[in-house]
GROMACS .gro file of C-alpha atoms in nm:
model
  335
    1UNK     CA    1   3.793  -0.890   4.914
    2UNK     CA    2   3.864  -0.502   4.885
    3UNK     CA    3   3.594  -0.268   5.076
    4UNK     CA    4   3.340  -0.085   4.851
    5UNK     CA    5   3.497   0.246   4.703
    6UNK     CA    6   3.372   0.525   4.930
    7UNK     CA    7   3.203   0.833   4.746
    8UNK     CA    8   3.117   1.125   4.882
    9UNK     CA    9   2.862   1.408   4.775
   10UNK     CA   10   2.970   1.736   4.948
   11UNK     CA   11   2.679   2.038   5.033
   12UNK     CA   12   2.471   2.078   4.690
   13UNK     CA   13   2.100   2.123   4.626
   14UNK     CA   14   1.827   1.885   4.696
   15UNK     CA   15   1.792   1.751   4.399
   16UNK     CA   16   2.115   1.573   4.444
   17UNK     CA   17   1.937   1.323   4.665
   18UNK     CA   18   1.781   1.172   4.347
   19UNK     CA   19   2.115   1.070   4.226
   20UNK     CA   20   2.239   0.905   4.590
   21UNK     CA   21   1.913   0.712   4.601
   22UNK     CA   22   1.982   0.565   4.227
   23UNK     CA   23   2.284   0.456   4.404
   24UNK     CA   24   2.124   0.193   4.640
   25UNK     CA   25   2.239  -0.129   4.575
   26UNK     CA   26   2.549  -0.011   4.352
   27UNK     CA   27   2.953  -0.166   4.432
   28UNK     CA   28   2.991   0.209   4.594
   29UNK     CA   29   2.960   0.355   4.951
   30UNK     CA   30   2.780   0.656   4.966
   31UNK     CA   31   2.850   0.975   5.180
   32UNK     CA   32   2.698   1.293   5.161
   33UNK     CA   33   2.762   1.572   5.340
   34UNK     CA   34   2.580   1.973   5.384
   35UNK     CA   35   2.579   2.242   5.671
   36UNK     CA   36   2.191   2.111   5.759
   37UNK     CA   37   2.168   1.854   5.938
   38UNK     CA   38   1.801   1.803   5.844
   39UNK     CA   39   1.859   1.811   5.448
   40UNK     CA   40   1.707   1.624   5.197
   41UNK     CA   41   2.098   1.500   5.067
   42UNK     CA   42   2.120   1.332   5.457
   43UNK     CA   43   1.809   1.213   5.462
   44UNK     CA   44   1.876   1.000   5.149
   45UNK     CA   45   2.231   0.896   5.206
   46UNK     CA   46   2.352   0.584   5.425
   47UNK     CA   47   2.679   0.773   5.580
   48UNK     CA   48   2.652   1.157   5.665
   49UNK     CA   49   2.908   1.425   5.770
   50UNK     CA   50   2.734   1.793   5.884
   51UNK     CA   51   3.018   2.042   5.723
   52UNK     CA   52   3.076   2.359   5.962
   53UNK     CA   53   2.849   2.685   5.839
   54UNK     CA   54   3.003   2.944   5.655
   55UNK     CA   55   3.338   2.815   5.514
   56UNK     CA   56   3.395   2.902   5.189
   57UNK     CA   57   3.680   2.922   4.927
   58UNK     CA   58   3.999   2.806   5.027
   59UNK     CA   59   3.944   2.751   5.399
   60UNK     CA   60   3.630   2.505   5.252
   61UNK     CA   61   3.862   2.316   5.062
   62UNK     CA   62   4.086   2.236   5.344
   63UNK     CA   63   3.824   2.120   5.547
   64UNK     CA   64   3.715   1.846   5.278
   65UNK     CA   65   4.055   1.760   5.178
   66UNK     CA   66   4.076   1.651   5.554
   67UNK     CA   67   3.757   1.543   5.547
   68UNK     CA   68   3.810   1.292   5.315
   69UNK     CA   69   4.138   1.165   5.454
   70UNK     CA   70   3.989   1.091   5.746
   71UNK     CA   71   3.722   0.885   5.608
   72UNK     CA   72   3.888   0.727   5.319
   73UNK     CA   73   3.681   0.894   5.093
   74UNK     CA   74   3.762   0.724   4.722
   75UNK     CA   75   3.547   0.954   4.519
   76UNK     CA   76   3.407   1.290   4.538
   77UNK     CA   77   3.139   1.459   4.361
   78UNK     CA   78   3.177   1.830   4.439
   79UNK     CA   79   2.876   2.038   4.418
   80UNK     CA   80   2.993   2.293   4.663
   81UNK     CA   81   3.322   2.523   4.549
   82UNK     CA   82   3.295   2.277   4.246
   83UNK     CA   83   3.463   2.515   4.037
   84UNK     CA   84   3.762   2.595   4.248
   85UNK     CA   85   3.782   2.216   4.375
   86UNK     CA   86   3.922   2.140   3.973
   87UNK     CA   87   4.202   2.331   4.031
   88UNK     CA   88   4.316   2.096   4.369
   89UNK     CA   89   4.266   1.769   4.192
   90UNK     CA   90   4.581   1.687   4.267
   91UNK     CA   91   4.591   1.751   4.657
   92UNK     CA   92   4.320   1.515   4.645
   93UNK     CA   93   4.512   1.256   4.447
   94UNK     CA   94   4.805   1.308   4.628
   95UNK     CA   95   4.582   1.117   4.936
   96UNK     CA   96   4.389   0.871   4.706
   97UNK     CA   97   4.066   1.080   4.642
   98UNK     CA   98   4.003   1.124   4.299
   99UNK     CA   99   3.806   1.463   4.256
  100UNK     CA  100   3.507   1.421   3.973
  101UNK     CA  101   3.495   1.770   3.854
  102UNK     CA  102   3.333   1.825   3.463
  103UNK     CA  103   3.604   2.008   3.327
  104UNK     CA  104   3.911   2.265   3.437
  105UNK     CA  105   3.819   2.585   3.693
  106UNK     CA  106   3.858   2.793   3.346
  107UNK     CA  107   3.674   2.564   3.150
  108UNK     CA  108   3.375   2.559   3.403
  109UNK     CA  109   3.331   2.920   3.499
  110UNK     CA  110   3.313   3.004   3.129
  111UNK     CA  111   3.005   2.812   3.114
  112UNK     CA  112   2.889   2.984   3.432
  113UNK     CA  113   2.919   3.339   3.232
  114UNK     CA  114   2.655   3.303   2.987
  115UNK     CA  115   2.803   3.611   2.773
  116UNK     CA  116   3.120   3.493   2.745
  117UNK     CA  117   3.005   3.141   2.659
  118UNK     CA  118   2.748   3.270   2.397
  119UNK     CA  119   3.014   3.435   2.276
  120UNK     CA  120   3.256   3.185   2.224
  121UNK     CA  121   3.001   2.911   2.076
  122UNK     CA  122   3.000   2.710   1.773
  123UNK     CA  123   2.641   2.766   1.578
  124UNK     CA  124   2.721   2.437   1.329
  125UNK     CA  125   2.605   2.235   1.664
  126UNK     CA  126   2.318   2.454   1.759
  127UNK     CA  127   2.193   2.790   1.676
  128UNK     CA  128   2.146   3.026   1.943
  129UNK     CA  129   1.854   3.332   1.962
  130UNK     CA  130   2.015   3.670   1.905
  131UNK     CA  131   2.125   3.827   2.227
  132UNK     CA  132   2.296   4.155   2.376
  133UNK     CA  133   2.468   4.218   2.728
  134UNK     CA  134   2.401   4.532   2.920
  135UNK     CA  135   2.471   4.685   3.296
  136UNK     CA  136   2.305   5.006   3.257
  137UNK     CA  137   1.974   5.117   3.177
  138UNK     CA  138   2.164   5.340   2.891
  139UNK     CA  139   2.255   4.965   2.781
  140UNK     CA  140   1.921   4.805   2.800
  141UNK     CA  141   1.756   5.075   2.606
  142UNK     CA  142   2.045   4.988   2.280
  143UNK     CA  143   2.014   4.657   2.331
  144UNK     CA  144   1.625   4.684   2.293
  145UNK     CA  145   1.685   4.920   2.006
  146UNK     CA  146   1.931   4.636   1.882
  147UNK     CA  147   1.733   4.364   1.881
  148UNK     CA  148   1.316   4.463   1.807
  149UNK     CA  149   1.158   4.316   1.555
  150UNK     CA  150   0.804   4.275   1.463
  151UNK     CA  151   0.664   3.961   1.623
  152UNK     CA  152   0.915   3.868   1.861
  153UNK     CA  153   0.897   3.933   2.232
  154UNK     CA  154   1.234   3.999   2.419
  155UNK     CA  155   1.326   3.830   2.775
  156UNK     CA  156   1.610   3.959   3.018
  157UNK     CA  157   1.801   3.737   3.251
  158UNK     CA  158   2.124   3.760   3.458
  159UNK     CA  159   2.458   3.628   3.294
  160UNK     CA  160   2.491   3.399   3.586
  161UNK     CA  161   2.239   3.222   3.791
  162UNK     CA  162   2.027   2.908   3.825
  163UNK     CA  163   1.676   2.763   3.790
  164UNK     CA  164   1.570   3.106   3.609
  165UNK     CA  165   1.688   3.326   3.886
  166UNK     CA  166   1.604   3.706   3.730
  167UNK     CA  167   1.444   3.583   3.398
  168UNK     CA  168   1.159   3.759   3.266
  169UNK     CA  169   0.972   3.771   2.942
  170UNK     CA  170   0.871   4.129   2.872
  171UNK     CA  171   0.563   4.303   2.785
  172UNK     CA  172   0.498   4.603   2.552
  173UNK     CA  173   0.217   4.698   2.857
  174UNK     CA  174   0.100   4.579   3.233
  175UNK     CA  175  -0.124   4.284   3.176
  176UNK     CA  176  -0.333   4.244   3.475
  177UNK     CA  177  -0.446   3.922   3.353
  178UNK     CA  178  -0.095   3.757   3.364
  179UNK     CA  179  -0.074   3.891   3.720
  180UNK     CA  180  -0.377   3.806   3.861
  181UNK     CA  181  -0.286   3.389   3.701
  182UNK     CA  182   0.016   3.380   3.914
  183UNK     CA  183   0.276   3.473   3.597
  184UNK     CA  184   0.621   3.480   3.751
  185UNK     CA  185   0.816   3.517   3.473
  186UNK     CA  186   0.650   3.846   3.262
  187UNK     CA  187   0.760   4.215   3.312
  188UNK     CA  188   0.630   4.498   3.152
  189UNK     CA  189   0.914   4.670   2.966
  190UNK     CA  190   0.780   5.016   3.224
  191UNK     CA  191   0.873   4.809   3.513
  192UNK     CA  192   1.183   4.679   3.393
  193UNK     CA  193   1.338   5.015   3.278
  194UNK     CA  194   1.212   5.212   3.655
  195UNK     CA  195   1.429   4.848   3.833
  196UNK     CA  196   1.733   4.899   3.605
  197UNK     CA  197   1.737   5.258   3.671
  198UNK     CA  198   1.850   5.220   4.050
  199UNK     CA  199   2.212   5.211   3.896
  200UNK     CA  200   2.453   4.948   3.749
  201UNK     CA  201   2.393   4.592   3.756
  202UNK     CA  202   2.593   4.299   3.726
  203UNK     CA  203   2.582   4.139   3.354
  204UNK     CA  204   2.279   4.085   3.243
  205UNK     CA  205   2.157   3.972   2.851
  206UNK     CA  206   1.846   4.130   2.653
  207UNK     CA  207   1.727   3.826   2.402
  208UNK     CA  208   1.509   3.692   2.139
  209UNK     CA  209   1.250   3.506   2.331
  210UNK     CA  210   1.183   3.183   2.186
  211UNK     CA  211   0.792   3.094   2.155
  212UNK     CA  212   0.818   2.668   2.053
  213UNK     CA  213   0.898   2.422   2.257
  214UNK     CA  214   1.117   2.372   2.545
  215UNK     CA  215   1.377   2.098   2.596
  216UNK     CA  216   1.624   1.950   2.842
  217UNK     CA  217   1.858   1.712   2.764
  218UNK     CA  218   2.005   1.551   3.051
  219UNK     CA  219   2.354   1.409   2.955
  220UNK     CA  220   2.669   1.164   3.081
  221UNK     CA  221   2.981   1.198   2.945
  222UNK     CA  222   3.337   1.048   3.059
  223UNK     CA  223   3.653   1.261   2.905
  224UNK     CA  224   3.461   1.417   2.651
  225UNK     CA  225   3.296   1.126   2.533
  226UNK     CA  226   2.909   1.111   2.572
  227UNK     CA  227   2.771   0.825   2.768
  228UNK     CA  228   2.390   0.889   2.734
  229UNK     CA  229   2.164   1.154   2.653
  230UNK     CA  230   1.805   1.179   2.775
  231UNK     CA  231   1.576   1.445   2.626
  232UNK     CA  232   1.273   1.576   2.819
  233UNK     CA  233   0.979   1.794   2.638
  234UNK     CA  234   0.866   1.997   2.913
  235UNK     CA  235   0.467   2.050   2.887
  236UNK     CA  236   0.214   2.158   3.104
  237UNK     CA  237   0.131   1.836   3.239
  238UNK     CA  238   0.449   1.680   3.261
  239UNK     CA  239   0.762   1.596   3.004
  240UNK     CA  240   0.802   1.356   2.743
  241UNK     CA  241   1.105   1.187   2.715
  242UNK     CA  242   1.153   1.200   2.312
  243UNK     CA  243   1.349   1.041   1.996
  244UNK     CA  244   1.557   1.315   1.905
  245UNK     CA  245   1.894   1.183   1.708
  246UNK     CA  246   1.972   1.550   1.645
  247UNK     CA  247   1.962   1.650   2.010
  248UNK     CA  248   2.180   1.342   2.110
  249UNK     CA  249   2.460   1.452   1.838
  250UNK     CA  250   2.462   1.811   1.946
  251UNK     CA  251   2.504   1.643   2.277
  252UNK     CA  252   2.811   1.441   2.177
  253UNK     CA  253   2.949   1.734   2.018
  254UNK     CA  254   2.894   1.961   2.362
  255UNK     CA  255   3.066   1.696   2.508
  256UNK     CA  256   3.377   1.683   2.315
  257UNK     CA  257   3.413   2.026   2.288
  258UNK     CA  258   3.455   2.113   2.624
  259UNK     CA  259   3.586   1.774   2.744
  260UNK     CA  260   3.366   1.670   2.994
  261UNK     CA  261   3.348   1.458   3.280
  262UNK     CA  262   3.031   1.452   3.452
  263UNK     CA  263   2.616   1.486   3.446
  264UNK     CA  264   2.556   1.786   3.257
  265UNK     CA  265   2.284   1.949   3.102
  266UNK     CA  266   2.174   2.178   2.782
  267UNK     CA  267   1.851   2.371   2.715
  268UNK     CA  268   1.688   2.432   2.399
  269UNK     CA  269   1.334   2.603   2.274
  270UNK     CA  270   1.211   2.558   1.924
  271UNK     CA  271   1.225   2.877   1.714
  272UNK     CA  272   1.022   2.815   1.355
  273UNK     CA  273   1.086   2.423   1.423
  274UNK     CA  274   1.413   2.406   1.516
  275UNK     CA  275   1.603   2.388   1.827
  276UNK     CA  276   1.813   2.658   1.946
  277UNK     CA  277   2.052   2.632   2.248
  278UNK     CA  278   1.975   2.865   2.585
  279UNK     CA  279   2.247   2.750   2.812
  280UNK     CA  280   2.487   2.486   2.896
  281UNK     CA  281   2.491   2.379   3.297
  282UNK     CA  282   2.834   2.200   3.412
  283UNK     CA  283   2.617   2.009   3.684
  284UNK     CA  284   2.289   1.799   3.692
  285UNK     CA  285   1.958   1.982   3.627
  286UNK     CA  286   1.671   2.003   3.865
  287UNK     CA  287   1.480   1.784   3.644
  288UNK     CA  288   1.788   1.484   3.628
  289UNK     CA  289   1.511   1.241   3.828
  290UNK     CA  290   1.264   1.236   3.504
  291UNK     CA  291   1.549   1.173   3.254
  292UNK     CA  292   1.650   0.861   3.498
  293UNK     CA  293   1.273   0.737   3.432
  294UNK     CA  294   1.394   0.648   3.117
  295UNK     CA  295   1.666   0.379   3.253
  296UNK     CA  296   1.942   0.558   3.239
  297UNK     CA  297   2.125   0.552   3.594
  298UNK     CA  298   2.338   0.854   3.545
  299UNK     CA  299   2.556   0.866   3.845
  300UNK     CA  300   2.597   0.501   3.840
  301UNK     CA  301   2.716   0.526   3.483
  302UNK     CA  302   2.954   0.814   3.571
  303UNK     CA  303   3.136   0.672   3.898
  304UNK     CA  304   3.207   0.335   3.651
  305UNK     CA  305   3.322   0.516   3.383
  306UNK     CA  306   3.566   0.691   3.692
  307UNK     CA  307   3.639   0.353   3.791
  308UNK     CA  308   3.725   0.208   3.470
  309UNK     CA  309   3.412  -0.049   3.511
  310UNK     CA  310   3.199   0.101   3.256
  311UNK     CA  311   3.118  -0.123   2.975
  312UNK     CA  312   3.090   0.102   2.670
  313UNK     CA  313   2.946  -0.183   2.430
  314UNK     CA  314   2.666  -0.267   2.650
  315UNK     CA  315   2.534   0.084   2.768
  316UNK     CA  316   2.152   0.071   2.882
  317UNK     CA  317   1.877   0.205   2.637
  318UNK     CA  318   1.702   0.511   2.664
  319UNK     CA  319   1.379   0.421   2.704
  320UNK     CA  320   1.212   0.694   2.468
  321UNK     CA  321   0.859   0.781   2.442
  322UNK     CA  322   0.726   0.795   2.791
  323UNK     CA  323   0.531   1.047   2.976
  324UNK     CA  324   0.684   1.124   3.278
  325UNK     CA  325   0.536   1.323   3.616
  326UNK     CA  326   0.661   1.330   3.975
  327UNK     CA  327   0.397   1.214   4.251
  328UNK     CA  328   0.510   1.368   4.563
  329UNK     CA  329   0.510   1.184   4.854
  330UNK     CA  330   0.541   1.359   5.202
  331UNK     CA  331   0.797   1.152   5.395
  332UNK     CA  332   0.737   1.125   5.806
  333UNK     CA  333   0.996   0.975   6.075
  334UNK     CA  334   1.109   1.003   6.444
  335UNK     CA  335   1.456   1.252   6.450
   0.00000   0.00000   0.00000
């Protein structure tokens, strides 16, 4: 009888340890590995590796294409350098490591630059809220011009980043009462035009804020071919997980159209009742572990469909109407 294929989970945020506990009991070996020998992604996983501090780019990559050499690593999930790691697939292969990466380096960092993605996307699968890049404060103040209209509020947020790193909604005037609530995400348009007048900044895009609902969609896919989909209404108290045929298809389309191979994720907000797309995230959301409330196992589903053990005419349901809500539990043991 052959051992359990190894997989490994190299340095990536906490939420990864979600997906290696909805591994337990699964045909694979898990192995995670981070620079922190007291994170949450070694805490969860059965085998551990600490990675040396500091390596990056190349000199990274050589470390974990020892790394897994020397521990027969059979499958690795790359948060980490995830981008560049595409591009040495085959220096993996080449020592029997197959390399889960969504897409090509090229096809992944264009999804990273939120202009150049907006740019390039097809509106017959979603529509998207107008939008305008600037650096400059000369830029912002076009853009603005650009894109006012009566009713609708505009937000600001960096071409690249994560978990709404640098968004802000912004605000004709102060409002004390927003600031005093704990508001994170408002600006006043005053304060926004004194920060970008320090000098040029990296890309950043002036939008349409939209005012409906928000979604997240929580997706699967194997070689451009959609798995499952899970879609979350976020609310105040929680998310719903929700029927939505429409989001599912945009979903399958996303998923051909770039050719993925991995846990992604999409974001939408209702404008006047219908969804329109935000962003597309090559990597599982912070949110993956309420979409997996609804039965859907996504890692498990993605390392058999890398396996070739996937069986596509018996996927699970998505179990669809349920209120989901994390209860935190605070964890003690003896290092």
């Amino acid at each position: 009888m052959s051992p359990p294929p190894r997989v490994l989970f190299n340095k990536n945020f906490n939420v990864t340890s979600a997906q290696i506990r909805a591994l337990e009991g699964s045909p694979y070996e898990v192995w995670a590995s981070h620079s922190d020998p007291h994170h949450g992604m070694l805490t969860a996983a059965p085998h551990t590796l600490t990675e040396p501090k500091g390596l990056l780019g190349e000199d990274y990559v050589a470390w974990l294409l020892d790394t897994c050499a020397a521990h027969g690593i059979s499958l690795l999930l790359p948060g980490k350098e995830r981008e560049r790691l595409a591009s040495h697939a085959q220096a993996f292969a080449a020592q029997g490591t197959r390399v889960i990466v969504p897409a090509s380096e090229e096809t992944q960092r264009h999804l990273e630059r939120k202009d150049e993605f907006l740019r390039g996307w097809d509106e017959g699968i979603l529509p998207i809220p107008q939008w305008r890049a600037f650096h400059t404060l000369e830029e912002f103040d076009a853009a603005r011009a650009a894109l006012q209209q009566s009713g609708v509020r505009l937000c600001m947020k960096p071409a690249r980043g994560i978990y709404a790193s640098g968004f802000r909604v912004l605000t004709e005037q102060p409002d004390p009462r927003s600031f005093l609530g704990g508001e994170l995400y408002q600006l006043s348009m005053h304060s926004a035009r004194e920060l970008l007048s320090v000098g040029e900044w990296p890309t950043m895009l002036l939008m349409h804020t939209l005012e409906g609902a928000e979604r997240s969609v929580d997706c699967v896919a194997w070689q451009g071919r959609l798995i499952r989909a899970v879609v979350r209404r976020k609310g105040p108290h929680g998310q719903v997980i929700e029927d939505r045929p429409d989001l599912v298809a945009a979903a399958e389309n996303i998923a051909a159209k770039y050719g993925l191979s991995a846990v992604f994720n999409f974001q939408t907000k209702d404008q006047r009742g219908h969804a329109h797309l935000l962003e597309i995230n090559a990597r599982a959301s912070g949110g993956l572990r309420y979409s997996m409330a609804a039965g859907i196992n996504f890692p498990r589903l993605l390392l058999d469909a890398a396996t070739g053990t996937l069986d596509w005419d018996h996927l699970p349901p998505v179990q669809t109407g349920l209120h989901v809500a994390e209860d935190k539990v605070v964890r003690a043991w003896t290092p």
